[in-house]
Coordinates of C-alpha atoms in Angstrom, one line a residue:
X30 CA 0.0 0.0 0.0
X31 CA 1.4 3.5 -1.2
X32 CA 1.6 5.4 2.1
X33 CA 3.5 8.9 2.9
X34 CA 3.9 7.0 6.7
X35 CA 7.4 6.2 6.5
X36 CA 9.3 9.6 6.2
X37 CA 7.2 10.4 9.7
X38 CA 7.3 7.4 11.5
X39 CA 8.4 9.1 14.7
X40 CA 6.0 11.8 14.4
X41 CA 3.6 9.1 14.1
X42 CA 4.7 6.9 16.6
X43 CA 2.1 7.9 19.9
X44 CA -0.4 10.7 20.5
X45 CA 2.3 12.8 22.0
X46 CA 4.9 12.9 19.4
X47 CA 1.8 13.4 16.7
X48 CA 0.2 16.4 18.7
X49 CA 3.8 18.2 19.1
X50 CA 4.6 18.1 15.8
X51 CA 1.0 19.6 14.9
X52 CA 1.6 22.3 17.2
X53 CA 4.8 22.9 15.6
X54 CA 3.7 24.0 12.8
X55 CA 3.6 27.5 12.2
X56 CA 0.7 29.4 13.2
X57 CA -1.5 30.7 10.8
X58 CA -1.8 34.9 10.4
X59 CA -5.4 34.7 9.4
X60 CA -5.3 38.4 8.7
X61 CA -2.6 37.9 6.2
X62 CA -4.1 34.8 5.1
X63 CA -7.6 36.5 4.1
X64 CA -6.0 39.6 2.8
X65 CA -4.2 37.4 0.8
X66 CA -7.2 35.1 -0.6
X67 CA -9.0 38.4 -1.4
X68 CA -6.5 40.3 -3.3
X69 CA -5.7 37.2 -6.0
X70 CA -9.7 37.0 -5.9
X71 CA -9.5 41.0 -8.1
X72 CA -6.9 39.4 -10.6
X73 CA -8.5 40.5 -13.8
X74 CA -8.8 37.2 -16.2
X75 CA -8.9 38.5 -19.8
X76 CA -11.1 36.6 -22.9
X77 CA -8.8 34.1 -23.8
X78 CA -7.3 33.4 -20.6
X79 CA -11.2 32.7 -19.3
X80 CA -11.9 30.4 -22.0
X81 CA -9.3 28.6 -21.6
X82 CA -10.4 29.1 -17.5
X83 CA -13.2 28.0 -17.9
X84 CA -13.1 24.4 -20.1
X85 CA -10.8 23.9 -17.5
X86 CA -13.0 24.5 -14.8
X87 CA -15.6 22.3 -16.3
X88 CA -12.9 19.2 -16.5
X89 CA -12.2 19.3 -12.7
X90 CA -15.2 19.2 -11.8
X91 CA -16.8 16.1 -9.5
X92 CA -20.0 16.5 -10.3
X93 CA -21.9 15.4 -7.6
X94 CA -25.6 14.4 -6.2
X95 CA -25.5 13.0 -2.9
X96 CA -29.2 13.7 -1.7
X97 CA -31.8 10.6 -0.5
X98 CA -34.1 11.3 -3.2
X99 CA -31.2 10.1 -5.6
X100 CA -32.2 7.4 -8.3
X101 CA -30.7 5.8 -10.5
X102 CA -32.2 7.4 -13.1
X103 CA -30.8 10.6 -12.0
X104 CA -27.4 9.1 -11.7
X105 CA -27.2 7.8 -15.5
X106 CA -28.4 11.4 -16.4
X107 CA -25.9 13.0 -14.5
X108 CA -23.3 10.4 -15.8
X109 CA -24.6 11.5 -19.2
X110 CA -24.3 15.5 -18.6
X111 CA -20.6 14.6 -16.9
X112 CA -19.5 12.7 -20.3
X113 CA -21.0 15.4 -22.8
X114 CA -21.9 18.5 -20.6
X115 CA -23.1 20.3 -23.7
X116 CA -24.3 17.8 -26.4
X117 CA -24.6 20.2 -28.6
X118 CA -21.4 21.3 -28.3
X119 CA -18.6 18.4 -28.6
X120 CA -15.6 20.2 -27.9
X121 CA -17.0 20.7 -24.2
X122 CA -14.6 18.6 -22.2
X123 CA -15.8 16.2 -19.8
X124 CA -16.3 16.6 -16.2
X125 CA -13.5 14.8 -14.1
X126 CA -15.6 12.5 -12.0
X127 CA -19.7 12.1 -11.1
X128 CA -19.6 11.5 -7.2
X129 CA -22.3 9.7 -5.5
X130 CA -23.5 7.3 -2.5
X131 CA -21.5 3.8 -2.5
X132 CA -25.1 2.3 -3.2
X133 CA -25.3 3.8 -6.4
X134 CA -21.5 3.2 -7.6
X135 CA -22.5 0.7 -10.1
X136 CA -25.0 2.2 -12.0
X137 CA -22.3 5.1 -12.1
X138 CA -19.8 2.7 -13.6
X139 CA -21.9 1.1 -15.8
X140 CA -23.5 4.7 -17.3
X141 CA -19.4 6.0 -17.4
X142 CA -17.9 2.9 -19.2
X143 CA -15.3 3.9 -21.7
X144 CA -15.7 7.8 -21.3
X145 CA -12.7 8.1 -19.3
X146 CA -15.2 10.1 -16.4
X147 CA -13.9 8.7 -13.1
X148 CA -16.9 7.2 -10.4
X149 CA -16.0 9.2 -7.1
X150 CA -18.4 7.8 -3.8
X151 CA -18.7 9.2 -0.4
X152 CA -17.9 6.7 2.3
X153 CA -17.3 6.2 5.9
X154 CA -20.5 7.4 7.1
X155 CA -20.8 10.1 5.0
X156 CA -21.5 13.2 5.7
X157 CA -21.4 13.0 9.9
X158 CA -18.6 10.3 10.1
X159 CA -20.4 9.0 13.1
X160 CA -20.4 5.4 12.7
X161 CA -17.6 2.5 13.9
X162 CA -14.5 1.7 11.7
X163 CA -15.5 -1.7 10.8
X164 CA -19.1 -0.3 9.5
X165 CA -16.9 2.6 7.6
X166 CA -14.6 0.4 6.3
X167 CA -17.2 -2.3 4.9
X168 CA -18.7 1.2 3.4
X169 CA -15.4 2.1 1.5
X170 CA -15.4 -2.3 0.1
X171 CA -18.7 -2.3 -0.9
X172 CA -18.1 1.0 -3.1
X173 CA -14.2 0.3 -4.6
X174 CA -16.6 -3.1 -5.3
X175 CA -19.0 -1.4 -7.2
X176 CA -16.5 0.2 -9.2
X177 CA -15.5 2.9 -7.8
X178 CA -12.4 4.7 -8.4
X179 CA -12.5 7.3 -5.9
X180 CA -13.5 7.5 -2.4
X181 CA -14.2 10.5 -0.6
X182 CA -14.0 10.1 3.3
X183 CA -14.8 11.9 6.2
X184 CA -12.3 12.2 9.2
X185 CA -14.1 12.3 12.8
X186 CA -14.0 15.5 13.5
X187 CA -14.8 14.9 17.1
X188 CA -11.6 12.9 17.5
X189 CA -9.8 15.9 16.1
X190 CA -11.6 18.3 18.1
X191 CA -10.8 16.6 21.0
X192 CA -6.9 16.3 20.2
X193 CA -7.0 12.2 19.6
X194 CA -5.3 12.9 16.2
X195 CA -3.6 9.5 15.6
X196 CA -6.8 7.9 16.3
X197 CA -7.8 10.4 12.9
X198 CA -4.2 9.2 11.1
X199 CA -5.0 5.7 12.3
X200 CA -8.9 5.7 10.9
X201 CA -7.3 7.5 7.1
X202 CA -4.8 4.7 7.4
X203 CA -7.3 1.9 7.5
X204 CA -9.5 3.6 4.7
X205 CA -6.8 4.0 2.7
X206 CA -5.6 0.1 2.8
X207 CA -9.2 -0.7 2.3
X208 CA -9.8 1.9 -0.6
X209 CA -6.9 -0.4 -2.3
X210 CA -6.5 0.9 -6.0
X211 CA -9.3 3.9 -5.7
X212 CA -7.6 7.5 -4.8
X213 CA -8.7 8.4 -1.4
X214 CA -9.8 12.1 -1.0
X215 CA -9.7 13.1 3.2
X216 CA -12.9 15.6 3.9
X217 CA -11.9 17.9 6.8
X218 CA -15.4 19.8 6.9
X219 CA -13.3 23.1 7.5
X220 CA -16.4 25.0 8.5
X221 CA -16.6 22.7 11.6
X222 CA -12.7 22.8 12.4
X223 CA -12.7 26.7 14.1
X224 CA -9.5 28.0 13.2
X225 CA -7.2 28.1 10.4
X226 CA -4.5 26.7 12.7
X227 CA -6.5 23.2 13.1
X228 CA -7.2 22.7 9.1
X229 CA -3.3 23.6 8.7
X230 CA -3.2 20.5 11.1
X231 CA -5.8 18.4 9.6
X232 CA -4.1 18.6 5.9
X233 CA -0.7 17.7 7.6
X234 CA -2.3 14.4 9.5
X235 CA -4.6 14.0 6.1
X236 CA -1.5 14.1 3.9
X237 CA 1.2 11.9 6.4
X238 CA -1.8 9.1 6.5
X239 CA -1.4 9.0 2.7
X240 CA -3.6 11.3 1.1
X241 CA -4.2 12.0 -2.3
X242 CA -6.0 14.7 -2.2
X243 CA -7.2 16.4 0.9
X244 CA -11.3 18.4 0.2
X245 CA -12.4 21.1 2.2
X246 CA -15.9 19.8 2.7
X247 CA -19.5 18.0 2.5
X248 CA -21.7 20.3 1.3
X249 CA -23.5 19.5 4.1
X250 CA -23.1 22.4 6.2
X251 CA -23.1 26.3 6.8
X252 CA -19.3 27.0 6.1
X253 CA -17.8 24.8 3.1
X254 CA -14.8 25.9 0.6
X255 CA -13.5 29.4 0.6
X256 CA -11.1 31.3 -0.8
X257 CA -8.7 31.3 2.7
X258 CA -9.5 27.9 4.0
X259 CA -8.4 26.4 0.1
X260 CA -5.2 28.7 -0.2
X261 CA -4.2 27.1 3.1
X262 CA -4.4 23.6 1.8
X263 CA -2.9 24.8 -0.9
X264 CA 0.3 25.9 1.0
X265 CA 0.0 22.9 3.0
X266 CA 0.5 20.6 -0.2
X267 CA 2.9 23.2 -1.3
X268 CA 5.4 23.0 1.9
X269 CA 4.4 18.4 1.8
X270 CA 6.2 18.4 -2.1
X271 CA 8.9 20.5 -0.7
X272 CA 9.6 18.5 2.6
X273 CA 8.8 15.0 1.4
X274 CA 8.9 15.0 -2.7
X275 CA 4.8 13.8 -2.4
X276 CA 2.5 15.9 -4.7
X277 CA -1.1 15.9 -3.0
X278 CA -3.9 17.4 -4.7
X279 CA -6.5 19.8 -3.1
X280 CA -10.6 19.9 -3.6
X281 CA -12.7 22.7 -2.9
X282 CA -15.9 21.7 -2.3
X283 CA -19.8 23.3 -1.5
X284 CA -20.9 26.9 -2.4
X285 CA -18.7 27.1 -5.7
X286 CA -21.5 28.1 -8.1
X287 CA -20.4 30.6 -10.6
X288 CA -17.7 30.9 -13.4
X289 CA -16.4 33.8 -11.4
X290 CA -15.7 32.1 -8.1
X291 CA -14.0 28.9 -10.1
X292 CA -11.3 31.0 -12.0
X293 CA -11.2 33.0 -8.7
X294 CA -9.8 29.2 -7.3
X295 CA -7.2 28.4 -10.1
X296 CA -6.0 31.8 -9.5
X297 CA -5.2 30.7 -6.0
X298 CA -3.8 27.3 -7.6
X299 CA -1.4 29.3 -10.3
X300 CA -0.6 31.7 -8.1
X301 CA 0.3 29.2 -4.7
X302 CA 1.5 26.1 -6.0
X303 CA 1.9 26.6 -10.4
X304 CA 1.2 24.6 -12.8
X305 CA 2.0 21.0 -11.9
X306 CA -1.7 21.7 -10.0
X307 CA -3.6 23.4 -12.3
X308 CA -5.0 19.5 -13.6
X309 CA -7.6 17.6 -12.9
X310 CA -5.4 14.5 -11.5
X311 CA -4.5 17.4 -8.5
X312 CA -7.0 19.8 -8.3
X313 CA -11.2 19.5 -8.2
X314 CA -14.4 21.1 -7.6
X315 CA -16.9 19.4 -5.7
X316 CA -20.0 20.5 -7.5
X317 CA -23.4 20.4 -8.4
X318 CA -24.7 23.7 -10.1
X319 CA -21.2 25.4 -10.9
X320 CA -21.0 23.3 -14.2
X321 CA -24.5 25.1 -15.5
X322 CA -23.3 28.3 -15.0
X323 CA -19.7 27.8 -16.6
X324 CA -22.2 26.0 -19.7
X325 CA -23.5 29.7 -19.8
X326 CA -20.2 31.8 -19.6
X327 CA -18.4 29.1 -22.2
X328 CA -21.7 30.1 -24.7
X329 CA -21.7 33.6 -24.2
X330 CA -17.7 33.9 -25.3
X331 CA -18.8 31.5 -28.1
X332 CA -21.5 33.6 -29.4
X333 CA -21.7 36.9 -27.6
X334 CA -24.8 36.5 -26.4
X335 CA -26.3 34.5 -23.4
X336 CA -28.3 31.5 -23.9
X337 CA -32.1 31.4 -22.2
X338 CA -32.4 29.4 -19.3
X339 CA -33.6 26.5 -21.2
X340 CA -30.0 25.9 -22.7
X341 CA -28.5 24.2 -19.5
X342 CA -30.5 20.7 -17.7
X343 CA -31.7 21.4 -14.1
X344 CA -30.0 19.0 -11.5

């Protein structure tokens, strides 16, 4: 099992030695750290530089339904929008991944065959995390069974919030031996961590448990991605390449609805960690409306006009 575990093993080695090496890290100037996130959000992005923005936008994004109401009809028609997001347009690019519930990871599969569009699922107790690690575990088998080749987990926050991080290490450890083949994208749920300092720890036990990409949230609650709280990870998989040689990728994720807040992200990405990012194998959007409006901005530079409302499918 790939693991970034070894180059930390004494870091790793008890609670202690885990929690004074988190506090080590450098504390975060969240003044600096917003002012920061807001000025690269004024960068002015001009017409060819947002076209070429934007089709990139639209192939990182995880396009994503993770709702009880979810059939499976609505997952082969979001499989189909994720494949050809504007079939009347064929130059479109797909959408990296369609992200669902482990139950519905097959139908997924099936619907994706040969489009190259990855199956992402939720596991371990998805979105509260509250549930044993033997029931989280059999979650992340049954959905890497069903085809899929992502999983997105969620670390207990309460553990975290309580300071028991290398029962959090341990718990991504296990997931990520039992997600086997499937990347394995950690979900901090930022908007329930408190301070910057804690997600600068969170993406530091997420990427020393072995990573590959570490996502800001669910979607399930009143805080998800932003601006600061993504340039942070950002940094953090920044200063991991440069300590460990690793390359980790970063997912923003809930409340990323227009074409203007995604290029306001890859700014952060080309601006805080360059190029080797700015790809869908490191860098996503968890979404479910941001790949409308990015349909209607991609038109508009197409045609100069924008298209009714009827041009775009409601999700």
């Amino acid at each position: 099992m790939p693991t970034h575990a070894p180059a930390f093993a004494d870091v790793t080695a008890s609670d202690s030695t885990l929690r004074r090496f988190l506090h080590g890290l450098p504390g975060v100037d969240a003044v600096g750290l917003e002012a920061r996130a807001a000025a690269l959000g004024t960068r002015s992005i001009k017409t060819t530089a947002k076209a070429y923005a934007i089709d990139l936008a639209i192939s990182m994004i995880d396009l994503t339904t993770l709702e009880g109401a979810d059939t499976p009809g609505k997952v082969r028609a979001l499989a189909a929008k994720a494949v050809h997001p504007d079939p009347t347009d064929r130059t479109t690019p797909s959408t990296a991944a369609v992200c669902i519930y482990p139950d519905m990871a097959a139908i997924a599969k099936e619907a994706l065959k040969g489009s190259g569009v990855k199956v992402a699922s939720v596991a371990t107790a998805f979105p509260a995390g509250r549930a044993a690690l033997d029931v989280k575990l059999a979650d992340v088998r049954d959905a890497v069974a069903a085809g899929a080749d992502e999983i997105d987990m969620v670390i207990d926050r309460g553990a975290f919030l309580s300071g028991r991080y290398l029962k959090v290490y341990e718990e991504i450890r296990a997931v990520k031996e039992a997600a086997g083949a499937a990347r394995l994208k950690v979900i901090f749920e930022t908007g329930e961590l408190s301070t910057y300092d804690n997600i600068r720890r969170a993406s530091w036990i997420g990427m020393i448990a072995g990573a590959d990409f570490i996502k800001t949230s669910t979607g399930k609650v009143a805080v998800n991605a932003t601006p600061a709280n993504t340039l942070l990870m950002l940094e953090a998989v920044r200063d991991f390449r440069e300590q460990t040689g690793v390359q980790v990728g970063v997912k923003p994720a809930g409340g990323i609805r227009t074409s203007k807040d995604a290029i306001k992200f890859l700014v952060l990405v080309n601006e805080t960690v360059g190029e080797d990012w700015l790809d869908n194998h490191w860098f996503r959007f968890g979404a479910s409306s941001l790949l409308n409006d990015l349909l209607l901005q991609r038109q508009k530079l197409a045609t100069g006009r924008y298209s009714g409302p009827d041009y775009v499918t409601v999700d």
